[in-house]
Short mmCIF file of C-alpha atoms in Angstrom, two decimals:
data_model
loop_
_atom_site.label_atom_id
_atom_site.label_comp_id
_atom_site.label_asym_id
_atom_site.label_seq_id
_atom_site.Cartn_x
_atom_site.Cartn_y
_atom_site.Cartn_z
CA MET A 511 -7.86 32.30 -16.12
CA ASN A 512 -4.43 31.69 -14.67
CA ALA A 513 -4.29 30.19 -11.20
CA ALA A 514 -3.14 32.52 -8.47
CA PRO A 515 0.41 31.83 -7.32
CA ALA A 516 0.76 29.91 -4.08
CA PRO A 517 1.55 32.16 -1.12
CA ALA A 518 5.13 32.15 0.03
CA ALA A 519 5.91 30.01 3.05
CA PRO A 520 6.35 31.98 6.27
CA ARG A 521 9.88 32.85 7.24
CA GLY A 522 12.01 30.09 8.67
CA VAL A 523 12.83 32.27 11.68
CA ASP A 524 9.14 32.39 12.58
CA ASP A 525 8.95 28.62 12.44
CA LEU A 526 12.11 28.45 14.54
CA LYS A 527 10.43 30.56 17.21
CA LEU A 528 7.44 28.22 17.30
CA ALA A 529 9.67 25.14 17.31
CA ALA A 530 11.69 26.52 20.22
CA VAL A 531 8.52 26.99 22.27
CA TRP A 532 7.35 23.48 21.46
CA GLY A 533 10.78 22.06 22.26
CA VAL A 534 10.80 23.66 25.70
CA LEU A 535 7.25 22.50 26.44
CA ALA A 536 8.16 18.98 25.33
CA ALA A 537 11.19 19.03 27.65
CA LEU A 538 8.98 20.00 30.58
CA ALA A 539 6.61 17.18 29.62
CA VAL A 540 9.52 14.71 29.66
CA VAL A 541 10.37 15.77 33.21
CA ALA A 542 6.70 15.40 34.20
CA LEU A 543 6.70 11.88 32.75
CA MET A 544 9.42 10.57 35.08
CA PRO A 545 7.24 9.69 38.12
CA TYR A 546 4.97 7.62 35.86
CA LEU A 547 7.93 5.80 34.33
CA ALA A 548 9.33 5.11 37.79
CA GLN A 549 5.96 3.61 38.70
CA THR A 550 5.65 1.42 35.60
CA MET A 551 9.31 0.37 35.42
CA PRO A 552 10.56 0.35 39.03
CA GLU A 553 13.30 -2.24 38.44
CA ARG A 554 14.88 -0.20 35.66
CA PHE A 555 14.84 2.97 37.74
CA ALA A 556 16.36 1.11 40.69
CA ARG A 557 19.36 0.30 38.49
CA LEU A 558 20.05 3.83 37.28
CA PRO A 559 23.83 4.41 37.35
CA VAL A 560 23.44 8.16 37.93
CA PRO A 561 21.09 10.27 40.10
CA LEU A 562 17.55 10.63 38.78
CA GLY A 563 17.85 14.42 38.78
CA LEU A 564 20.76 14.23 36.36
CA VAL A 565 18.82 11.86 34.12
CA MET A 566 15.92 14.32 34.03
CA VAL A 567 18.17 17.25 33.12
CA LEU A 568 19.91 15.29 30.35
CA GLN A 569 16.60 14.01 28.97
CA ALA A 570 15.17 17.52 28.99
CA LEU A 571 18.15 18.96 27.12
CA GLN A 572 18.03 16.16 24.57
CA THR A 573 14.31 16.74 24.08
CA VAL A 574 14.72 20.46 23.46
CA VAL A 575 17.18 19.74 20.66
CA LEU A 576 15.62 16.67 19.05
CA ILE A 577 11.92 17.46 19.31
CA GLY A 578 12.61 21.13 18.66
CA ALA A 579 14.33 20.16 15.40
CA MET A 580 11.50 17.79 14.49
CA ALA A 581 8.97 20.54 15.19
CA TRP A 582 10.83 23.00 12.96
CA LEU A 583 10.98 20.51 10.10
CA GLY A 584 7.31 19.65 10.54
CA LEU A 585 6.33 23.30 10.47
CA ARG A 586 8.39 23.96 7.33
CA MET A 587 6.95 20.95 5.50
CA GLY A 588 3.44 21.68 6.71
CA HIS A 589 3.15 24.95 4.81
CA ARG A 590 2.93 23.07 1.52
CA VAL A 591 0.31 20.54 2.63
CA GLY A 592 -1.92 22.61 4.90
CA LEU A 593 -0.74 21.19 8.22
CA GLY A 594 0.70 23.06 11.16
CA SER A 595 0.28 24.80 14.49
CA PRO A 596 -2.40 27.46 13.93
CA VAL A 597 -3.01 28.46 17.54
CA LEU A 598 0.61 29.09 18.53
CA ARG A 599 1.29 30.77 15.18
CA ALA A 600 -1.62 33.13 15.66
CA TRP A 601 -0.45 34.02 19.15
CA LEU A 602 3.30 34.37 18.62
CA VAL A 603 3.79 35.22 14.95
CA ASP A 604 0.68 36.56 13.22
CA ARG A 605 -0.76 38.30 16.30
CA THR A 606 -4.25 37.65 14.97
CA ARG A 607 -7.49 36.54 16.58
CA LEU A 608 -8.36 32.89 16.20
CA ASP A 609 -11.57 31.54 14.72
CA TRP A 610 -12.47 29.24 17.58
CA THR A 611 -15.72 28.26 15.85
CA ARG A 612 -13.62 26.52 13.19
CA LEU A 613 -11.18 24.92 15.63
CA ARG A 614 -14.00 23.79 17.97
CA PRO A 615 -11.87 22.93 21.00
CA ALA A 616 -14.81 21.56 23.00
CA THR A 617 -15.57 19.04 20.27
CA SER A 618 -11.89 18.14 20.02
CA ALA A 619 -11.80 17.48 23.76
CA LEU A 620 -14.93 15.32 23.53
CA LEU A 621 -13.41 13.30 20.69
CA GLY A 622 -10.35 12.70 22.85
CA LEU A 623 -12.51 11.64 25.78
CA GLY A 624 -14.41 9.32 23.44
CA ALA A 625 -11.16 7.77 22.23
CA GLY A 626 -10.07 7.16 25.81
CA LEU A 627 -13.41 5.57 26.70
CA ALA A 628 -13.26 3.39 23.58
CA ILE A 629 -9.83 2.11 24.63
CA VAL A 630 -11.14 1.40 28.13
CA ALA A 631 -14.08 -0.52 26.65
CA LEU A 632 -11.88 -2.53 24.27
CA SER A 633 -9.19 -3.35 26.83
CA PRO A 634 -11.04 -6.25 28.53
CA LEU A 635 -11.60 -7.87 25.13
CA SER A 636 -7.89 -7.80 24.35
CA ASP A 637 -6.60 -8.55 27.85
CA ARG A 638 -7.01 -12.26 27.13
CA TRP A 639 -4.07 -11.94 24.73
CA LEU A 640 -1.74 -10.94 27.56
CA PRO A 641 0.59 -13.33 29.39
CA PRO A 642 1.19 -12.97 33.14
CA MET A 643 3.11 -9.84 34.04
CA ALA A 644 6.86 -10.38 34.03
CA HIS A 645 7.59 -7.11 35.84
CA PRO A 646 4.46 -5.67 37.48
CA PRO A 647 4.28 -1.90 38.01
CA ALA A 648 4.97 -0.59 41.47
CA HIS A 649 1.94 -0.37 43.76
CA VAL A 650 1.65 3.28 44.74
CA GLY A 651 -2.08 3.58 45.47
CA ALA A 652 -4.86 4.87 43.26
CA GLN A 653 -4.45 8.54 44.15
CA ALA A 654 -0.69 8.59 43.62
CA SER A 655 -1.14 6.63 40.38
CA ALA A 656 -3.68 9.19 39.18
CA ILE A 657 -1.31 12.06 39.98
CA ASN A 658 1.53 10.36 38.12
CA GLY A 659 -0.85 9.68 35.25
CA ALA A 660 -1.98 13.29 35.11
CA LEU A 661 1.63 14.45 34.84
CA ALA A 662 2.39 11.82 32.20
CA SER A 663 -0.61 12.93 30.15
CA PHE A 664 1.21 16.11 29.21
CA TYR A 665 3.96 14.03 27.62
CA GLY A 666 1.41 12.28 25.43
CA GLY A 667 -0.43 15.47 24.59
CA ILE A 668 2.68 17.51 23.77
CA ALA A 669 5.78 15.44 23.01
CA GLU A 670 4.09 12.52 21.26
CA GLU A 671 1.95 14.79 19.10
CA LEU A 672 5.00 16.80 18.06
CA GLN A 673 6.78 13.61 17.01
CA LEU A 674 3.94 11.56 15.53
CA ARG A 675 1.69 14.20 14.02
CA LEU A 676 3.62 17.43 13.44
CA PHE A 677 6.75 15.66 12.22
CA LEU A 678 5.94 12.14 11.04
CA MET A 679 2.44 12.59 9.63
CA THR A 680 3.45 15.85 7.95
CA LEU A 681 6.54 14.16 6.51
CA LEU A 682 4.45 11.37 4.99
CA VAL A 683 1.96 13.76 3.37
CA TRP A 684 4.70 16.15 2.24
CA GLY A 685 6.73 13.28 0.76
CA VAL A 686 3.81 12.07 -1.35
CA ALA A 687 3.01 15.61 -2.47
CA ARG A 688 6.62 16.18 -3.48
CA LEU A 689 6.79 12.93 -5.43
CA ARG A 690 3.52 13.55 -7.25
CA ARG A 691 4.03 17.31 -7.60
CA ASP A 692 0.32 17.71 -6.90
CA PRO A 693 -1.68 18.75 -3.85
CA PRO A 694 -2.39 15.65 -1.75
CA GLY A 695 -5.91 14.26 -1.73
CA ALA A 696 -7.88 13.00 1.24
CA GLY A 697 -6.61 9.46 0.69
CA VAL A 698 -3.03 10.60 1.26
CA TYR A 699 -3.95 12.22 4.56
CA TRP A 700 -5.85 9.11 5.69
CA ALA A 701 -2.92 6.87 4.78
CA ALA A 702 -0.58 9.11 6.76
CA ILE A 703 -3.01 9.09 9.70
CA LEU A 704 -3.06 5.27 9.74
CA VAL A 705 0.71 4.86 9.39
CA ALA A 706 1.37 7.40 12.14
CA ALA A 707 -1.25 5.72 14.34
CA LEU A 708 0.41 2.31 13.98
CA LEU A 709 3.84 3.78 14.68
CA PHE A 710 2.31 5.57 17.66
CA GLY A 711 1.31 2.15 18.95
CA ALA A 712 4.76 0.75 18.19
CA GLY A 713 6.26 3.49 20.34
CA HIS A 714 4.47 2.00 23.34
CA LEU A 715 5.92 -1.47 22.82
CA PRO A 716 9.03 -0.96 25.01
CA THR A 717 6.88 -0.14 28.04
CA ALA A 718 4.52 -3.03 27.31
CA ALA A 719 7.47 -5.38 26.85
CA GLN A 720 8.91 -4.31 30.19
CA VAL A 721 5.65 -5.28 31.94
CA TRP A 722 4.54 -8.39 30.01
CA GLY A 723 7.38 -9.34 27.72
CA LEU A 724 7.07 -9.12 23.95
CA THR A 725 4.63 -11.77 22.71
CA PRO A 726 2.42 -11.61 19.58
CA GLY A 727 -0.58 -10.90 21.81
CA VAL A 728 1.18 -8.02 23.55
CA VAL A 729 2.24 -6.55 20.20
CA ALA A 730 -1.25 -6.85 18.68
CA ARG A 731 -2.98 -5.40 21.72
CA THR A 732 -0.55 -2.50 22.02
CA LEU A 733 -0.77 -1.59 18.35
CA LEU A 734 -4.54 -1.86 18.07
CA LEU A 735 -5.51 -0.03 21.25
CA ASN A 736 -3.11 2.83 20.64
CA ALA A 737 -4.17 3.05 17.00
CA VAL A 738 -7.70 3.88 18.16
CA GLY A 739 -6.42 7.06 19.71
CA GLY A 740 -3.87 7.67 16.98
CA VAL A 741 -6.53 7.79 14.27
CA VAL A 742 -8.59 10.31 16.24
CA PHE A 743 -5.58 12.51 16.98
CA GLY A 744 -4.43 12.30 13.37
CA TRP A 745 -7.82 13.39 12.09
CA LEU A 746 -7.85 16.31 14.52
CA TYR A 747 -4.39 17.36 13.36
CA TRP A 748 -5.45 17.23 9.72
CA ARG A 749 -8.75 19.06 10.10
CA ARG A 750 -8.13 21.38 13.04
CA GLY A 751 -4.41 21.71 13.64
CA LEU A 752 -1.76 20.52 16.04
CA GLU A 753 -3.17 22.11 19.17
CA MET A 754 -6.56 20.42 18.80
CA ALA A 755 -4.79 17.07 18.33
CA MET A 756 -2.84 17.80 21.51
CA LEU A 757 -6.06 18.64 23.36
CA GLY A 758 -7.71 15.43 22.19
CA HIS A 759 -4.67 13.36 23.16
CA LEU A 760 -4.46 14.99 26.58
CA CYS A 761 -8.14 14.27 27.27
CA ALA A 762 -7.78 10.64 26.19
CA ASP A 763 -4.79 10.17 28.46
CA LEU A 764 -6.63 11.74 31.37
CA VAL A 765 -9.31 9.08 30.97
CA LEU A 766 -6.75 6.28 30.80
CA HIS A 767 -4.25 7.42 33.40
CA VAL A 768 -6.34 9.47 35.83
CA ALA A 769 -10.00 8.47 35.69
CA VAL A 770 -9.34 4.73 35.53
CA PRO A 771 -7.14 4.62 38.68
CA LEU A 772 -9.60 6.83 40.57
CA ILE A 773 -12.56 4.69 39.57
CA GLY A 774 -10.63 1.72 40.87
CA LEU A 775 -10.43 3.55 44.22
CA VAL A 776 -14.20 3.39 44.68
CA ARG A 777 -14.85 -0.09 43.32
CA PRO A 778 -16.03 -2.65 45.87
#
């Protein structure tokens, strides 16, 4: 029996619509990130040559274009390898009802919370690798820090997932599939998950370097702790789609950037 032909990829204009929505949401997330960056890198923000409002507008416009383009490419490549944005596609393009029992958002959120708790548990073990802080974050109080962290969590959940999972991880799997001219196996997806997770950690090195400097211990700690979350988010993207990876990432960041400062508020 002849194999059934592969279904045609959805129209590029439909993917463009989804990418535009993701680009705008990522731009809003970049704006929401700014108070957290001002808290963690106060010296750099004090030296801004232009008003902060202008910086936010320019960053937002740049994000719409760059991450929007990355999202469109990721969506186009994802059709061949079974990766994509099923929730937004169902809402905006297909106009179909979602099978939430397959996506299991509650479980995805719990996995994200578990990843955040694992990072919290591992942090004291790796803190011994850190040198004294070269540029400590600004002291804004636990409640203000939690608010800034909550806003910043949307950047992780939206913008970072669009870059690291929808674009990069999809590109890695698609590239292997194109070279082999065969559907990718589970090993290809796992390799892409691990590579994207390590690069996810590498993306946090500039912030870590601003606080501690860039020593081997800082590099190792930053890569390893962020890879814990990156593997979980990558698996969610592979098995349940972009939105569930975003949900897991958001929940992990809420543990790290909201719960931890608030718990510090009530410690003796």
